[in-house]
Coordinates of C-alpha atoms in Angstrom, one line a residue:
M1186 CA -10.1 38.8 97.6
M1187 CA -6.5 37.6 98.6
D1188 CA -7.6 38.0 102.4
E1189 CA -10.3 36.0 101.6
I1190 CA -8.9 33.0 100.3
L1191 CA -5.6 33.1 102.5
P1192 CA -7.1 35.3 105.7
D1193 CA -4.2 36.3 108.3
R1194 CA -5.6 33.6 110.7
L1195 CA -4.8 30.8 108.2
L1196 CA -1.5 32.3 107.0
E1197 CA -0.2 32.6 111.1
R1198 CA -1.4 28.5 111.0
I1199 CA 0.9 27.8 108.2
R1200 CA 3.9 30.3 109.6
S1201 CA 3.5 28.9 113.1
R1202 CA 4.2 25.1 111.5
A1203 CA 7.1 26.5 108.9
A1204 CA 9.9 25.8 111.5
G1205 CA 8.8 22.5 112.5
Y1206 CA 8.4 21.3 109.1
D1207 CA 12.2 22.6 108.4
R1208 CA 13.5 21.0 111.4
D1209 CA 12.0 17.5 110.9
N1210 CA 12.8 17.6 107.4
S1211 CA 9.0 16.4 107.1
F1212 CA 6.3 17.0 104.4
F1213 CA 3.5 20.0 105.0
Y1214 CA 0.5 17.7 105.4
E1215 CA -1.1 20.1 107.5
D1216 CA -0.8 23.3 105.6
L1217 CA -2.4 21.0 102.4
D1218 CA -5.3 20.0 104.1
E1219 CA -6.1 23.3 105.2
L1220 CA -5.2 25.2 101.6
R1221 CA -7.0 22.2 100.1
H1222 CA -10.3 22.8 102.3
A1223 CA -10.1 27.0 101.6
G1224 CA -10.3 25.9 97.7
Y1225 CA -6.5 26.9 97.3
L1226 CA -5.8 24.2 94.9
K1227 CA -8.6 25.3 92.4
I1228 CA -7.3 28.9 91.7
F1229 CA -7.4 28.4 88.2
V1230 CA -10.0 26.0 87.9
P1231 CA -13.5 27.5 86.5
V1232 CA -16.0 28.2 88.7
S1233 CA -18.0 25.9 86.4
D1234 CA -16.2 23.1 87.7
G1235 CA -16.0 24.3 91.5
G1236 CA -12.9 26.1 91.3
L1237 CA -12.0 30.1 91.9
G1238 CA -11.8 30.7 88.2
L1239 CA -9.0 33.2 88.6
G1240 CA -6.0 34.3 86.4
L1241 CA -2.1 34.1 86.7
E1242 CA -2.1 37.7 88.3
A1243 CA -4.1 36.5 91.1
A1244 CA -2.5 33.4 91.5
A1245 CA 1.1 35.5 92.0
G1246 CA -0.5 37.5 94.6
L1247 CA -1.7 34.7 96.4
Q1248 CA 1.4 32.8 96.0
R1249 CA 3.6 36.0 97.1
R1250 CA 1.3 35.9 100.2
L1251 CA 1.6 32.5 101.1
A1252 CA 5.3 32.5 100.6
T1253 CA 5.9 35.1 103.5
A1254 CA 4.4 32.5 105.7
G1255 CA 5.4 29.1 104.3
P1256 CA 8.2 29.7 101.6
A1257 CA 8.6 25.8 101.4
T1258 CA 5.0 24.9 101.4
A1259 CA 4.4 27.9 98.6
L1260 CA 7.2 26.3 96.6
A1261 CA 5.6 23.0 96.5
I1262 CA 1.9 24.2 95.9
N1263 CA 3.3 26.0 92.7
M1264 CA 4.0 22.6 91.0
H1265 CA 0.3 22.1 91.0
L1266 CA -0.5 25.6 90.0
V1267 CA 2.1 25.3 87.5
W1268 CA 0.1 22.4 85.8
T1269 CA -3.5 23.9 86.3
G1270 CA -2.0 27.1 85.3
V1271 CA -0.6 25.8 81.8
A1272 CA -4.1 24.2 81.4
Y1273 CA -5.9 27.9 81.9
V1274 CA -3.6 29.2 79.9
M1275 CA -3.6 27.4 76.9
A1276 CA -7.5 27.1 77.0
A1277 CA -7.8 31.1 77.0
R1278 CA -5.7 30.4 73.8
G1279 CA -8.0 28.0 72.4
D1280 CA -5.9 24.8 73.2
N1281 CA -8.3 22.7 75.1
S1282 CA -6.0 19.6 75.2
L1283 CA -5.4 20.1 79.0
D1284 CA -9.0 20.7 80.1
F1285 CA -9.0 17.4 81.9
V1286 CA -6.5 18.9 84.4
L1287 CA -8.8 21.5 85.2
R1288 CA -11.4 19.1 85.9
E1289 CA -9.7 16.6 87.8
A1290 CA -8.3 19.5 89.9
G1291 CA -11.7 20.3 90.5
E1292 CA -12.2 17.0 91.8
G1293 CA -9.3 17.1 94.1
E1294 CA -6.8 15.7 92.2
L1295 CA -3.2 16.9 93.1
Y1296 CA -0.5 17.4 90.0
A1297 CA 2.9 17.6 90.5
F1298 CA 6.0 18.3 88.0
G1299 CA 8.1 15.7 87.0
N1300 CA 10.4 17.0 84.4
S1301 CA 13.6 17.9 85.5
E1302 CA 16.8 15.6 85.3
A1303 CA 20.0 15.7 86.0
G1304 CA 22.4 16.9 83.5
N1305 CA 19.7 17.8 81.0
D1306 CA 20.6 21.8 80.9
A1307 CA 18.3 21.8 77.9
V1308 CA 15.1 21.5 80.0
L1309 CA 12.3 21.0 78.1
F1310 CA 13.9 20.9 74.6
D1311 CA 15.5 17.8 75.3
S1312 CA 15.1 14.8 77.5
I1313 CA 17.6 12.3 79.0
T1314 CA 14.3 10.2 80.0
E1315 CA 13.6 7.2 77.4
A1316 CA 9.8 7.1 76.1
L1317 CA 9.6 3.8 74.8
P1318 CA 6.0 3.5 72.2
Q1319 CA 3.9 0.8 72.9
P1320 CA 1.8 -1.3 70.4
A1321 CA -1.8 0.0 72.1
G1322 CA -0.3 3.5 71.4
G1323 CA 1.0 4.4 74.9
Y1324 CA 4.4 4.8 76.1
S1325 CA 6.8 3.3 79.0
F1326 CA 8.9 5.7 80.5
T1327 CA 12.4 4.9 82.0
G1328 CA 14.6 7.7 83.8
R1329 CA 15.4 9.7 86.8
K1330 CA 13.2 13.0 87.6
I1331 CA 14.8 14.9 90.2
F1332 CA 13.1 17.7 92.0
T1333 CA 9.9 16.4 92.5
S1334 CA 8.2 18.3 94.4
L1335 CA 4.9 16.9 96.4
S1336 CA 6.4 13.7 96.3
P1337 CA 4.4 12.0 99.1
A1338 CA 0.8 13.8 98.3
W1339 CA 0.8 14.0 94.2
T1340 CA -1.7 11.9 92.3
R1341 CA -1.1 13.1 89.0
L1342 CA 2.7 13.5 87.8
G1343 CA 3.8 15.1 84.7
I1344 CA 6.7 13.8 82.8
F1345 CA 8.3 13.7 79.5
G1346 CA 10.8 11.5 77.7
K1347 CA 12.5 11.0 74.2
D1348 CA 11.0 8.5 71.7
N1349 CA 14.7 8.1 70.1
A1350 CA 13.6 6.5 67.1
A1351 CA 10.8 9.0 65.8
R1352 CA 11.2 11.7 63.3
D1353 CA 13.6 9.5 61.3
G1354 CA 16.0 9.2 64.3
E1355 CA 15.6 12.7 65.4
G1356 CA 13.9 11.8 68.5
E1357 CA 10.6 13.1 69.8
L1358 CA 9.8 14.6 73.2
V1359 CA 6.6 12.8 74.6
H1360 CA 4.4 14.6 77.3
G1361 CA 2.2 12.7 79.7
F1362 CA 0.5 12.0 82.9
I1363 CA 0.9 9.2 85.5
H1364 CA -1.5 8.4 88.1
R1365 CA -0.2 7.5 92.0
D1366 CA -1.4 3.8 91.1
T1367 CA 0.6 3.5 88.4
P1368 CA 3.2 0.5 88.4
G1369 CA 6.8 1.1 87.3
Y1370 CA 8.2 4.2 89.3
R1371 CA 9.6 4.8 92.7
I1372 CA 10.1 7.7 95.1
L1373 CA 13.4 8.1 96.7
D1374 CA 13.7 9.2 100.3
D1375 CA 16.4 11.3 99.4
W1376 CA 15.2 15.1 100.1
N1377 CA 17.5 16.1 102.8
T1378 CA 18.5 20.0 101.9
L1379 CA 19.8 22.9 103.0
G1380 CA 16.5 24.9 102.9
M1381 CA 12.7 24.0 101.3
R1382 CA 13.3 21.1 103.3
A1383 CA 9.4 20.7 103.6
S1384 CA 8.2 20.4 100.0
Q1385 CA 10.0 17.1 100.1
S1386 CA 11.0 17.1 96.5
C1387 CA 12.1 13.6 96.1
T1388 CA 13.9 11.8 92.9
T1389 CA 11.6 10.0 91.1
V1390 CA 13.0 6.9 89.2
L1391 CA 10.7 5.9 86.4
E1392 CA 11.1 2.3 85.7
G1393 CA 9.0 1.7 82.4
A1394 CA 6.3 3.4 84.1
Y1395 CA 3.5 3.3 81.3
V1396 CA 0.9 6.3 80.1
P1397 CA -1.7 5.2 78.3
P1398 CA -2.3 7.0 75.1
E1399 CA -5.5 9.0 76.3
R1400 CA -2.8 10.4 79.1
I1401 CA -0.3 11.0 76.3
F1402 CA -1.1 14.9 75.7
R1403 CA 1.7 16.4 73.6
K1404 CA 4.6 15.3 71.2
L1405 CA 7.0 17.8 70.3
P1406 CA 10.4 18.1 68.5
V1407 CA 13.5 18.0 70.2
G1408 CA 15.0 21.7 70.7
P1409 CA 13.4 25.0 70.8
N1410 CA 10.0 25.4 69.2
A1411 CA 7.3 27.9 69.5
D1412 CA 4.2 25.1 70.8
P1413 CA 1.7 26.5 73.2
L1414 CA 2.9 24.1 76.0
I1415 CA 6.2 25.4 76.2
F1416 CA 4.9 29.1 76.3
A1417 CA 2.4 28.4 79.0
I1418 CA 4.9 26.4 80.9
F1419 CA 7.2 28.7 80.9
A1420 CA 4.9 31.8 81.6
C1421 CA 3.5 29.9 84.6
F1422 CA 6.5 28.5 86.2
E1423 CA 8.5 31.4 86.0
T1424 CA 6.1 33.9 87.0
L1425 CA 4.5 31.9 90.0
L1426 CA 8.2 31.0 91.2
A1427 CA 8.8 34.6 90.9
A1428 CA 5.6 35.3 92.9
V1429 CA 7.4 32.9 95.9
Y1430 CA 10.7 34.2 95.9
T1431 CA 9.0 37.9 96.2
G1432 CA 7.3 36.8 98.9
I1433 CA 10.3 35.3 100.8
G1434 CA 12.2 38.9 100.1
E1435 CA 8.8 40.6 101.5
R1436 CA 8.8 38.4 104.8
A1437 CA 12.8 39.2 105.5
L1438 CA 12.0 42.8 105.1
E1439 CA 9.6 43.0 107.5
L1440 CA 11.5 40.5 110.2
G1441 CA 14.4 43.2 109.7
V1442 CA 12.4 46.3 110.4
Q1443 CA 10.9 44.6 113.3
A1444 CA 14.5 43.8 114.6
V1445 CA 15.9 47.4 114.2
K1446 CA 13.1 49.0 115.7
R1447 CA 13.5 46.7 118.8
R1448 CA 17.4 46.5 118.9
T1449 CA 19.3 49.4 120.8
S1450 CA 23.2 50.6 120.5
L1451 CA 25.3 50.7 123.7
K1452 CA 27.4 53.2 121.9
N1453 CA 24.8 55.3 121.0
D1454 CA 23.2 55.7 124.4
G1455 CA 20.8 53.1 124.0
R1456 CA 19.3 54.5 120.9
L1457 CA 17.2 52.3 118.5
Y1458 CA 19.1 51.0 115.2
S1459 CA 16.3 52.3 113.6
Q1460 CA 17.7 55.7 114.2
D1461 CA 21.2 54.6 112.7
P1462 CA 21.8 56.4 109.5
D1463 CA 23.6 53.0 108.0
I1464 CA 21.2 50.6 109.1
R1465 CA 18.4 53.0 107.7
W1466 CA 20.3 53.2 104.2
K1467 CA 20.6 49.1 104.3
V1468 CA 16.3 48.8 105.0
S1469 CA 15.5 51.7 102.6
G1470 CA 17.9 49.7 100.0
A1471 CA 16.2 46.3 100.2
A1472 CA 12.8 48.3 100.6
M1473 CA 13.8 49.9 97.3
A1474 CA 14.7 46.6 95.3
L1475 CA 11.6 44.8 96.1
E1476 CA 9.6 48.1 95.4
R1477 CA 11.1 47.9 91.6
L1478 CA 10.3 43.8 91.6
Y1479 CA 6.4 44.3 92.3
P1480 CA 4.9 46.1 89.5
Q1481 CA 7.6 43.4 87.3
L1482 CA 5.8 40.4 88.7
Q1483 CA 2.4 41.9 88.4
L1484 CA 2.7 43.2 84.9
I1485 CA 4.0 40.0 83.6
A1486 CA 1.3 37.9 84.9
R1487 CA -1.3 40.5 83.5
D1488 CA 0.1 40.3 80.2
V1489 CA -0.4 36.6 80.2
D1490 CA -3.7 36.6 81.2
E1491 CA -4.6 39.4 79.0
K1492 CA -2.9 37.4 76.0
V1493 CA -0.6 40.5 75.2
D1494 CA 1.4 39.6 72.2
H1495 CA 5.4 40.6 73.0
G1496 CA 6.5 38.0 70.5
S1497 CA 9.7 37.1 70.6
Q1498 CA 10.3 39.2 73.6
W1499 CA 8.1 36.9 76.0
F1500 CA 10.5 34.2 77.0
P1501 CA 13.1 37.4 77.4
K1502 CA 10.8 38.6 80.0
L1503 CA 9.9 35.8 81.6
V1504 CA 13.7 34.9 82.6
S1505 CA 14.2 38.3 83.4
L1506 CA 11.3 38.3 85.7
K1507 CA 12.7 35.1 87.6
V1508 CA 16.2 35.8 87.6
N1509 CA 15.3 39.4 89.2
A1510 CA 13.2 38.0 91.9
T1511 CA 15.3 35.1 93.1
E1512 CA 18.4 37.7 93.0
T1513 CA 16.5 40.4 94.6
A1514 CA 14.9 38.1 97.5
R1515 CA 18.6 36.8 98.1
A1516 CA 19.7 40.2 98.7
V1517 CA 16.8 41.2 100.6
V1518 CA 17.2 38.3 102.8
D1519 CA 20.9 39.1 103.2
A1520 CA 20.2 42.8 104.2
A1521 CA 17.8 41.5 106.6
I1522 CA 20.2 39.5 108.4
R1523 CA 22.7 41.8 108.5
V1524 CA 20.6 44.1 110.2
S1525 CA 18.8 42.0 112.3
G1526 CA 22.4 41.0 114.5
G1527 CA 23.6 37.8 115.4
S1528 CA 20.3 36.2 116.7
S1529 CA 19.6 35.6 113.4
Y1530 CA 22.5 33.6 112.9
F1531 CA 21.5 30.7 115.5
K1532 CA 19.3 27.8 114.6
G1533 CA 15.4 28.0 114.7
S1534 CA 15.3 31.9 113.7
E1535 CA 12.9 32.7 111.0
L1536 CA 15.4 34.7 109.3
E1537 CA 18.1 31.9 109.4
R1538 CA 15.5 29.7 107.7
L1539 CA 14.2 32.4 105.1
Y1540 CA 18.2 32.7 104.4
R1541 CA 18.5 29.1 103.8
D1542 CA 15.3 29.0 101.6
V1543 CA 16.0 31.9 99.2
L1544 CA 19.3 30.2 98.3
A1545 CA 17.3 27.3 96.4
G1546 CA 16.0 30.1 93.8
M1547 CA 19.5 29.8 92.0
F1548 CA 18.9 26.3 91.1
H1549 CA 15.3 26.9 89.4
P1550 CA 15.3 27.1 85.6
S1551 CA 15.8 29.1 83.9
D1552 CA 19.4 29.9 86.0
D1553 CA 21.2 32.9 85.8
E1554 CA 23.9 31.5 82.8
S1555 CA 20.6 30.4 80.5
A1556 CA 18.6 33.6 81.2
H1557 CA 21.4 35.7 80.2
N1558 CA 21.9 33.7 77.0
T1559 CA 18.2 34.0 76.3
V1560 CA 18.2 37.7 76.5
A1561 CA 21.1 38.0 74.5
N1562 CA 19.8 36.1 71.6
A1563 CA 16.6 38.3 71.6
W1564 CA 18.4 41.5 71.3
L1565 CA 21.6 40.6 69.7
G1566 CA 21.1 37.3 67.9
P1567 CA 22.6 34.0 68.3
L1568 CA 26.3 33.9 68.5
E1569 CA 28.0 33.2 65.2
S1570 CA 30.1 30.1 64.8
F1571 CA 33.4 30.3 63.2

C-alpha cells in the first residue's frame, strides 16, 4: 500500500528537490502539489469523504517513508496530519467534535498547528496567549506562536490561548481555528534555521484574531487533564514525529552503507571500507539501534488505532517513543557521517543536510527533561514537597 501512495518515482522527485529547498530556504510548493494530487493529505479522511480512510499505523509508516526523501517536507506535512489524525482518533472514541476537520480536509483544506509559544514549557497545559471572550460567543486571540510549519500555505490554523477571567479567575484554555483570510494576525518572515528549512515554520503573531463560536471546539481547565483532545494530540504528534525522525535515521544508514561499499583504504591495499572490522561495527550498531525502534513505532501506532487501554502508562509510552526516535536518529546520522568520511562534511552533501535536519528533534515537545519527568512520575509518583 505504501508503494502505491508514495511510489519510488514520487520519492525520487521529492529527494531531488530537497537540497534546493534547503539551499534557498524556500517552501516545498512542488512537493506539496504532488502530495496533494496523490491524496496524501487525506490519509485519515474517511473514504466516504473522499479520503484514504487509513489509521495512525499506516500514517506513521508513510511519514517514515516520506522522510527518507524530504525530511522537512515530512515534518511540515506532519502538522496537517496531526490535526486530521486528532479528528480521526477522537471520532474513533465517540467524540465527533472535530469531524468538520476531516470533512474540510477531504475538500482540500490544509491544516497547521499554531500552539507552540516561546517560554511556555507547560505546552498544552497553559498558554501565554490571551483569549478574550467576545459578546457573540467567539474569542479574540492575542499572542505569539512559534514554529508554525506550513506558514506559506495553510488554510486553517489551530490555535489556543487562555481566558484569564474564566473559572473564577483560575483561567481556561480555549481552542479554535482561524482561516487564512481571518484578520488580526501576521506571519513573520523569520525562518532562517540550521536545518528543516523547507518547512518554513515561521512565527505567527496574533493581534486580536477572531475565532467565531462555531470554530471554538474546546475549553479546558489550566493544567494537566485527561480530556480526549489532549490524548489525541499527544498520540498523533509524538507518533508522527517519531516516524519522521525514524525515516531520517533510515536514510542516513542507507547512505552510510553506500559510502563504505564505495570507499577504499590506501593503508589496507585498496580494500573497501566495508571490509574494515571497525567500520562494520559502527554500521551494525546503527542498524541494530534502528531495529529496536521500528517495532516500538509500529506497536504504539497500532495500539492507538486499536484503542488499547494503557491507562496512566499512555503518556510515558508516547514521550518515550518520541525521545527514543529523535535520539536514535541523531546517533545513526552521526555514525553514518563518521563512516562516510570527509565528503559528508561538505555543503550540499545529503548527509550534511540530514545532520542538520536531525538536530531539530531535540526541540520538539516532549523534550528530554519533560519526557523523563513524565516517565518518572508514572513509575515513582510525583516529587514530594518538603
